mmCIF file of C-alpha atoms in Angstrom:
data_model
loop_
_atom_site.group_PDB
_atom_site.id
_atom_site.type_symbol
_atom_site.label_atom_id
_atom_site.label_comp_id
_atom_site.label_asym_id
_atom_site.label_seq_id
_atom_site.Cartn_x
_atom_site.Cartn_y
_atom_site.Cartn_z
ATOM 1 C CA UNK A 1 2.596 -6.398 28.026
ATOM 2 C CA UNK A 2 -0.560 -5.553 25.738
ATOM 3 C CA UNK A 3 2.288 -3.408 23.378
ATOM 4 C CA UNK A 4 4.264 -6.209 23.500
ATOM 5 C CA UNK A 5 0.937 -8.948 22.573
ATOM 6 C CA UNK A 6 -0.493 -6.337 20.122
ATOM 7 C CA UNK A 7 3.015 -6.244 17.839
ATOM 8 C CA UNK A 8 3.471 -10.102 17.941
ATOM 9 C CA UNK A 9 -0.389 -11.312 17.037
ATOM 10 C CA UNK A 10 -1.479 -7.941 14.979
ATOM 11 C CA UNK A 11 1.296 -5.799 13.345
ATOM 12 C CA UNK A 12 3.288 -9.016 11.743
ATOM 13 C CA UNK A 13 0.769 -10.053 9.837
ATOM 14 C CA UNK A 14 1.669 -7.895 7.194
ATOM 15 C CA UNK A 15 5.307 -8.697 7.322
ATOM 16 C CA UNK A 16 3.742 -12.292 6.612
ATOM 17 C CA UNK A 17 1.898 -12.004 4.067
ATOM 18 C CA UNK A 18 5.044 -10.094 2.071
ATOM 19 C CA UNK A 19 7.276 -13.328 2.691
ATOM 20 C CA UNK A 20 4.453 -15.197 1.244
ATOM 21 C CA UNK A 21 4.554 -13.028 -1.770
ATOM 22 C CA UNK A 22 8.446 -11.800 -1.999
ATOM 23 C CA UNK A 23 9.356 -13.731 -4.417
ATOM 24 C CA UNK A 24 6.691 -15.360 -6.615
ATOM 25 C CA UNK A 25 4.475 -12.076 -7.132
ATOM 26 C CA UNK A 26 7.234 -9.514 -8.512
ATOM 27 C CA UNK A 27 9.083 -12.273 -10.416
ATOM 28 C CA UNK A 28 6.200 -13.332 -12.286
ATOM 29 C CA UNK A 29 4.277 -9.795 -12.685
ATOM 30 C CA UNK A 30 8.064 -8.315 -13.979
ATOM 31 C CA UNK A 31 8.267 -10.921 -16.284
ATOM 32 C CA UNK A 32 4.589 -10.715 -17.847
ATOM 33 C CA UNK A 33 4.610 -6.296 -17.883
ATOM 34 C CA UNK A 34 8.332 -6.923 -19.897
ATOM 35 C CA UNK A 35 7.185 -9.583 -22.163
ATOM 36 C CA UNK A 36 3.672 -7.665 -23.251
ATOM 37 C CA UNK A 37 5.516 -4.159 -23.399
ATOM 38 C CA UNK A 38 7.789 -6.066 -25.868
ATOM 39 C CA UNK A 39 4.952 -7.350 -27.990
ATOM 40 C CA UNK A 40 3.338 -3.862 -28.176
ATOM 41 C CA UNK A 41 6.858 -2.349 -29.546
ATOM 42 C CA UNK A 42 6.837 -5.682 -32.228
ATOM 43 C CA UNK A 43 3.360 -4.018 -32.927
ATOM 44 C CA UNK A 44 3.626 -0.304 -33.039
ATOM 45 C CA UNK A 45 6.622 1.181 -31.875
ATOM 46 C CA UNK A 46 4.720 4.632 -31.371
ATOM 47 C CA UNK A 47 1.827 3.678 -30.097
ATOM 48 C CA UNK A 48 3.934 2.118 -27.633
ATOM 49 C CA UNK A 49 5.941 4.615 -26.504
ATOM 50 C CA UNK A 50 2.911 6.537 -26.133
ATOM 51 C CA UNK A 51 0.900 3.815 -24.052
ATOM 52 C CA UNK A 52 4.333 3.108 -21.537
ATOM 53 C CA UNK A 53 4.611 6.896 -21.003
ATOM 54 C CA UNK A 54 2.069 6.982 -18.491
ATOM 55 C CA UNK A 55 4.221 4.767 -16.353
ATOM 56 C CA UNK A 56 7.242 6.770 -15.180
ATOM 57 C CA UNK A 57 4.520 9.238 -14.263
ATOM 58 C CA UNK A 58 3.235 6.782 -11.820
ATOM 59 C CA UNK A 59 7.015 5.904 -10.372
ATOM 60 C CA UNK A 60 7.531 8.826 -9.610
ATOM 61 C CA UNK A 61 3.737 9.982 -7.404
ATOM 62 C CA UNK A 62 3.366 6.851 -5.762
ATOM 63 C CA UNK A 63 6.065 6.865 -3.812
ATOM 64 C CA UNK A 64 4.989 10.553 -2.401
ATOM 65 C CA UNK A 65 1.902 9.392 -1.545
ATOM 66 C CA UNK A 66 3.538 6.366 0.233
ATOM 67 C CA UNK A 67 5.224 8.798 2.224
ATOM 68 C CA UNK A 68 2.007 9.997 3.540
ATOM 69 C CA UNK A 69 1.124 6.587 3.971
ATOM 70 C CA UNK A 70 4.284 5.696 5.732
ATOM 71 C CA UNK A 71 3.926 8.365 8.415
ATOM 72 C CA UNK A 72 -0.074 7.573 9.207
ATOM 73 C CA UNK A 73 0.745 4.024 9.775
ATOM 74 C CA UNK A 74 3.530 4.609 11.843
ATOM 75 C CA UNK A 75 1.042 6.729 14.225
ATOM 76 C CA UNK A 76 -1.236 3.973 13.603
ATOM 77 C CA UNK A 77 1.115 1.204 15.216
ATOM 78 C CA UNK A 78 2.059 3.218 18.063
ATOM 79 C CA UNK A 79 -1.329 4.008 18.958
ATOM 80 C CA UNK A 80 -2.534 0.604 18.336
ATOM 81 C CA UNK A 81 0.037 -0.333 20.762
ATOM 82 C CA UNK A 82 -1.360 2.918 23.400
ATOM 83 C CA UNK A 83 -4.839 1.233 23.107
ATOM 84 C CA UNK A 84 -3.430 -2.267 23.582
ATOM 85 C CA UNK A 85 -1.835 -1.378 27.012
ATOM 86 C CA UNK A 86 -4.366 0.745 27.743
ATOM 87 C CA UNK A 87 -7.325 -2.697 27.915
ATOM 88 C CA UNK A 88 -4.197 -4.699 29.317
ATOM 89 C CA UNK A 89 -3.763 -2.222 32.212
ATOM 90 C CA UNK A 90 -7.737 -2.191 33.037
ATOM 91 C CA UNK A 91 -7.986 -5.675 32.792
ATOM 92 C CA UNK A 92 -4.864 -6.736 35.156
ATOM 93 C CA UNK A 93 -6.313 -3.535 37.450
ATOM 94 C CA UNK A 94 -10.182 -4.281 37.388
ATOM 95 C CA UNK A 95 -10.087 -4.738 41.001
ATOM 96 C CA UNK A 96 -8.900 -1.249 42.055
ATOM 97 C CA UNK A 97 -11.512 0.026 39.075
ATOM 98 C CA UNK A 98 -14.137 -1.598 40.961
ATOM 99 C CA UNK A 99 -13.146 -0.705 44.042
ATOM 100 C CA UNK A 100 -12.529 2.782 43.268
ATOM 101 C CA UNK A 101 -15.700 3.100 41.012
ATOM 102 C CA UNK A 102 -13.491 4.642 38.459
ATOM 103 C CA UNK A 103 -15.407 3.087 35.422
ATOM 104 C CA UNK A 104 -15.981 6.675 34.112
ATOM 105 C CA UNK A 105 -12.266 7.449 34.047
ATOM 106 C CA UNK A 106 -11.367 4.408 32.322
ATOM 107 C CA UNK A 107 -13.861 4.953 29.691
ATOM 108 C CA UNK A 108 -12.671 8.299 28.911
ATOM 109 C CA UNK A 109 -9.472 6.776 28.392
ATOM 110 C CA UNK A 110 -10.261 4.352 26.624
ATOM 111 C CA UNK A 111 -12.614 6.729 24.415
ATOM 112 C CA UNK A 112 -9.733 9.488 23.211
ATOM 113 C CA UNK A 113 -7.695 6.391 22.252
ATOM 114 C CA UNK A 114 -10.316 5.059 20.274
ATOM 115 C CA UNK A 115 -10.973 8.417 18.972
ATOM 116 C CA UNK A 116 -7.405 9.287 17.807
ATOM 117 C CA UNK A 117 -7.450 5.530 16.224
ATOM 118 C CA UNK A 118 -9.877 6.072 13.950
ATOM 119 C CA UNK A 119 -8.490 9.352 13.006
ATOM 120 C CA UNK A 120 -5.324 7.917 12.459
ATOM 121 C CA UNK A 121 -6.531 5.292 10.401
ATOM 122 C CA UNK A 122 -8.934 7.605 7.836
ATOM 123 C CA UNK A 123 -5.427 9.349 7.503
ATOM 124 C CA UNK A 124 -3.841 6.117 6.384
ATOM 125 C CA UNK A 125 -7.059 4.994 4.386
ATOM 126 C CA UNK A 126 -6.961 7.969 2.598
ATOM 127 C CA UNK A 127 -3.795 8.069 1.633
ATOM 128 C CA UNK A 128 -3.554 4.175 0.530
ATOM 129 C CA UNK A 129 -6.988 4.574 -1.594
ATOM 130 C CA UNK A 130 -5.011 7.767 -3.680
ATOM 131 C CA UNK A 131 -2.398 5.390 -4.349
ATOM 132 C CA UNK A 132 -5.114 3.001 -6.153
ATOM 133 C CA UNK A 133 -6.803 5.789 -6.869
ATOM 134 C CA UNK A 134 -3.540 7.667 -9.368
ATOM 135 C CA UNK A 135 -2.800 4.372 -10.654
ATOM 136 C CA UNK A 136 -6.627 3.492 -11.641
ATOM 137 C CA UNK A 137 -6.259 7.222 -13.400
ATOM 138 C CA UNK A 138 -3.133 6.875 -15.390
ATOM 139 C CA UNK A 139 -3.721 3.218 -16.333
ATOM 140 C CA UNK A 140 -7.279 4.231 -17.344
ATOM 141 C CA UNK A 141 -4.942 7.235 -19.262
ATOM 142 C CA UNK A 142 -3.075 5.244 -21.662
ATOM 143 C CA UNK A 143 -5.996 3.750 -23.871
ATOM 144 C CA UNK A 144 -7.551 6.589 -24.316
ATOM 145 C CA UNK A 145 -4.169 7.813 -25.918
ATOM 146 C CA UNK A 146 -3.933 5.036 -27.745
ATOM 147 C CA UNK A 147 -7.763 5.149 -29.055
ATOM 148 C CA UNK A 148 -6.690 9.061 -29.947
ATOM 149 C CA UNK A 149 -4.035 8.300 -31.484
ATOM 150 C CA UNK A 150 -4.362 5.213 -32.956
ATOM 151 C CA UNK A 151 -8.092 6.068 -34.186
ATOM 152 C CA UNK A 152 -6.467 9.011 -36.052
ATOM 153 C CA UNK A 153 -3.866 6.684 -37.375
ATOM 154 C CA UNK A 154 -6.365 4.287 -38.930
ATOM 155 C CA UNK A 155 -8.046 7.369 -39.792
ATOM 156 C CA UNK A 156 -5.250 8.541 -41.814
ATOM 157 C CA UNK A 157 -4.688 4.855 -43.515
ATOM 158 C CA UNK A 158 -0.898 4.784 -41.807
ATOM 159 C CA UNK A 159 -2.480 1.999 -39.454
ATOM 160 C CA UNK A 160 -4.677 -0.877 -39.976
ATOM 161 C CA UNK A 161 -7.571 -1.754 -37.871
ATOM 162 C CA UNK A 162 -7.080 -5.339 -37.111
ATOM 163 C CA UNK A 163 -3.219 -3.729 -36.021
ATOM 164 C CA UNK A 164 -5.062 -1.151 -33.536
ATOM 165 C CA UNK A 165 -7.361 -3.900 -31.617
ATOM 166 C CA UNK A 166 -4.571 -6.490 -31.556
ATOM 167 C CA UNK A 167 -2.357 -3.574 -29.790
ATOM 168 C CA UNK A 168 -5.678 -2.699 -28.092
ATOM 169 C CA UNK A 169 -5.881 -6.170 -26.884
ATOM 170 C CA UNK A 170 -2.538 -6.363 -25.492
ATOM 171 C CA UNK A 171 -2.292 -3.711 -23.805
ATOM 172 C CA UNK A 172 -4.771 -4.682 -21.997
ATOM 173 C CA UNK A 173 -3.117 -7.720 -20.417
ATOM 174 C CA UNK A 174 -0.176 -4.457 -18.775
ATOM 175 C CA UNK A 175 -2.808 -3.753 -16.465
ATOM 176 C CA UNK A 176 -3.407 -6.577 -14.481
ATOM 177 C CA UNK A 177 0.682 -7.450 -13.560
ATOM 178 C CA UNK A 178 1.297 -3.438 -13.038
ATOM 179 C CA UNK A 179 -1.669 -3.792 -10.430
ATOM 180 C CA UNK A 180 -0.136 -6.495 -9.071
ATOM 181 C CA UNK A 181 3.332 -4.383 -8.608
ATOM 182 C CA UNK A 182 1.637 -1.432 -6.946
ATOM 183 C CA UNK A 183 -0.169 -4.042 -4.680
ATOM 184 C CA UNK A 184 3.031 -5.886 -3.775
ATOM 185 C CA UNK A 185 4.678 -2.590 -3.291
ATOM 186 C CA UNK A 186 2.817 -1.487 -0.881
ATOM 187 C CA UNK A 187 2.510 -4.725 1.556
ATOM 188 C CA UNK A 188 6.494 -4.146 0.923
ATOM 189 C CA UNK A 189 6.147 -0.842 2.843
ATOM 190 C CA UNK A 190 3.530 -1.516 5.158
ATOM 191 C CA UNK A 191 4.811 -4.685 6.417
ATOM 192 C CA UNK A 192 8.352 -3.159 6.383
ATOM 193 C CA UNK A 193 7.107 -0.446 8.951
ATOM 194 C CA UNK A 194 4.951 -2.971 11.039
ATOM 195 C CA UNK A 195 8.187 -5.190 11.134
ATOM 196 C CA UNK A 196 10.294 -2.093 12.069
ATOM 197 C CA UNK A 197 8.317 -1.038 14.980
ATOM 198 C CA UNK A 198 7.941 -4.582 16.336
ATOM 199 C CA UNK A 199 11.472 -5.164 16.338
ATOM 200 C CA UNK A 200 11.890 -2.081 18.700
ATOM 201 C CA UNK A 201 11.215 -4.393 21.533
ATOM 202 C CA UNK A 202 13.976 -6.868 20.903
ATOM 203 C CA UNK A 203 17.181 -5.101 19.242
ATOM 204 C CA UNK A 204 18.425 -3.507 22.181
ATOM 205 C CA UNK A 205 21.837 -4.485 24.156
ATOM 206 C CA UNK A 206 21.090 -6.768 27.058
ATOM 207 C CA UNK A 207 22.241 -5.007 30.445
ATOM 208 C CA UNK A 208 23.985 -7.900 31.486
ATOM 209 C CA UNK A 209 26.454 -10.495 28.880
ATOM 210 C CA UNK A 210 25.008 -13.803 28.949
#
């Protein structure tokens, strides 16, 4: 029963707050990312190319690293659950712990639970803070390229400097939608594993046809 409370009240709140965001949040952020990264090719087709190359870079990590993330929050739920049961069971027993003086027992119990938990969980932390933490990096990347690059272009007189902060400018306005993405992305995989798991206790055959 306390797996069973735990995966209906805790582990679908994430589910929830994807179906919130399913449809208005990648529409919109798609639309804004495709309509800037145009504008900075109207601007400077190099320095464009240049600024966007940092992105397939960042397609192609975060998804490892949401493999990592994946697997700790997958321990997560099904310890989650462990501890759940664990409180349910002492609280529907606390007679026979009384009677038995067991409190000791319990507490140990209820200590390597809490123990493995929060293990668990720096794990998952971890691994969803080097997801923000590569995309902070390679967003933070593609400036400076374009200050390089563009600097030495104005430099050189091939580019004008109202031209560079205009592109400068706009590419600025990339970074908030991509965040966005990456954000929505990964409620998309943590709510998809929450979901999973919960669903565990009701897609099964029924022993008898109604």
């Amino acid at each position: 029963p306390g797996s069973v409370v735990n995966a209906l009240v805790s582990e679908l709140t994430l589910p929830g707050n994807f179906v919130g965001m399913a449809i208005a949040s990648p529409v919109t952020n798609l639309l804004t990312l495709l309509a800037f990264a145009g504008y900075l090719f109207w601007l400077n087709p190099l320095l464009a190319v240049v600024s966007l190359s940092i992105y397939p870079f960042v397609i192609l990590l975060v998804p490892l690293l949401q493999r990592g993330v994946n697997k700790a929050n997958k321990k997560r739920v099904y310890t989650a659950r462990s501890l759940s049961s664990r409180i349910a069971e002492s609280i529907s027993g606390i007679h026979e712990i009384h009677g038995n003086g067991s409190y000791k027992l319990e507490w140990q119990k209820y200590n390597q639970l809490v123990d493995r938990l929060l293990k668990i969980r720096i794990v998952w932390s971890l691994y969803r803070f080097g997801v923000k933490t590569l995309n902070g990096f390679f967003t933070g990347l593609g400036p400076f390229l374009v200050f390089m690059l563009g600097g030495w272009l104005t430099i050189k007189g091939r580019l004008e400097l109202g031209a560079l902060v205009a592109f400068l400018s706009a590419q600025e306005r990339l970074f908030d939608p991509w965040k966005e993405l990456i954000e929505f992305y990964q409620v998309y995989q943590d709510g998809r594993i929450n979901y999973d798991r919960t669903m565990e206790y009701f897609d099964v055959e029924p022993e008898f046809a109604l």
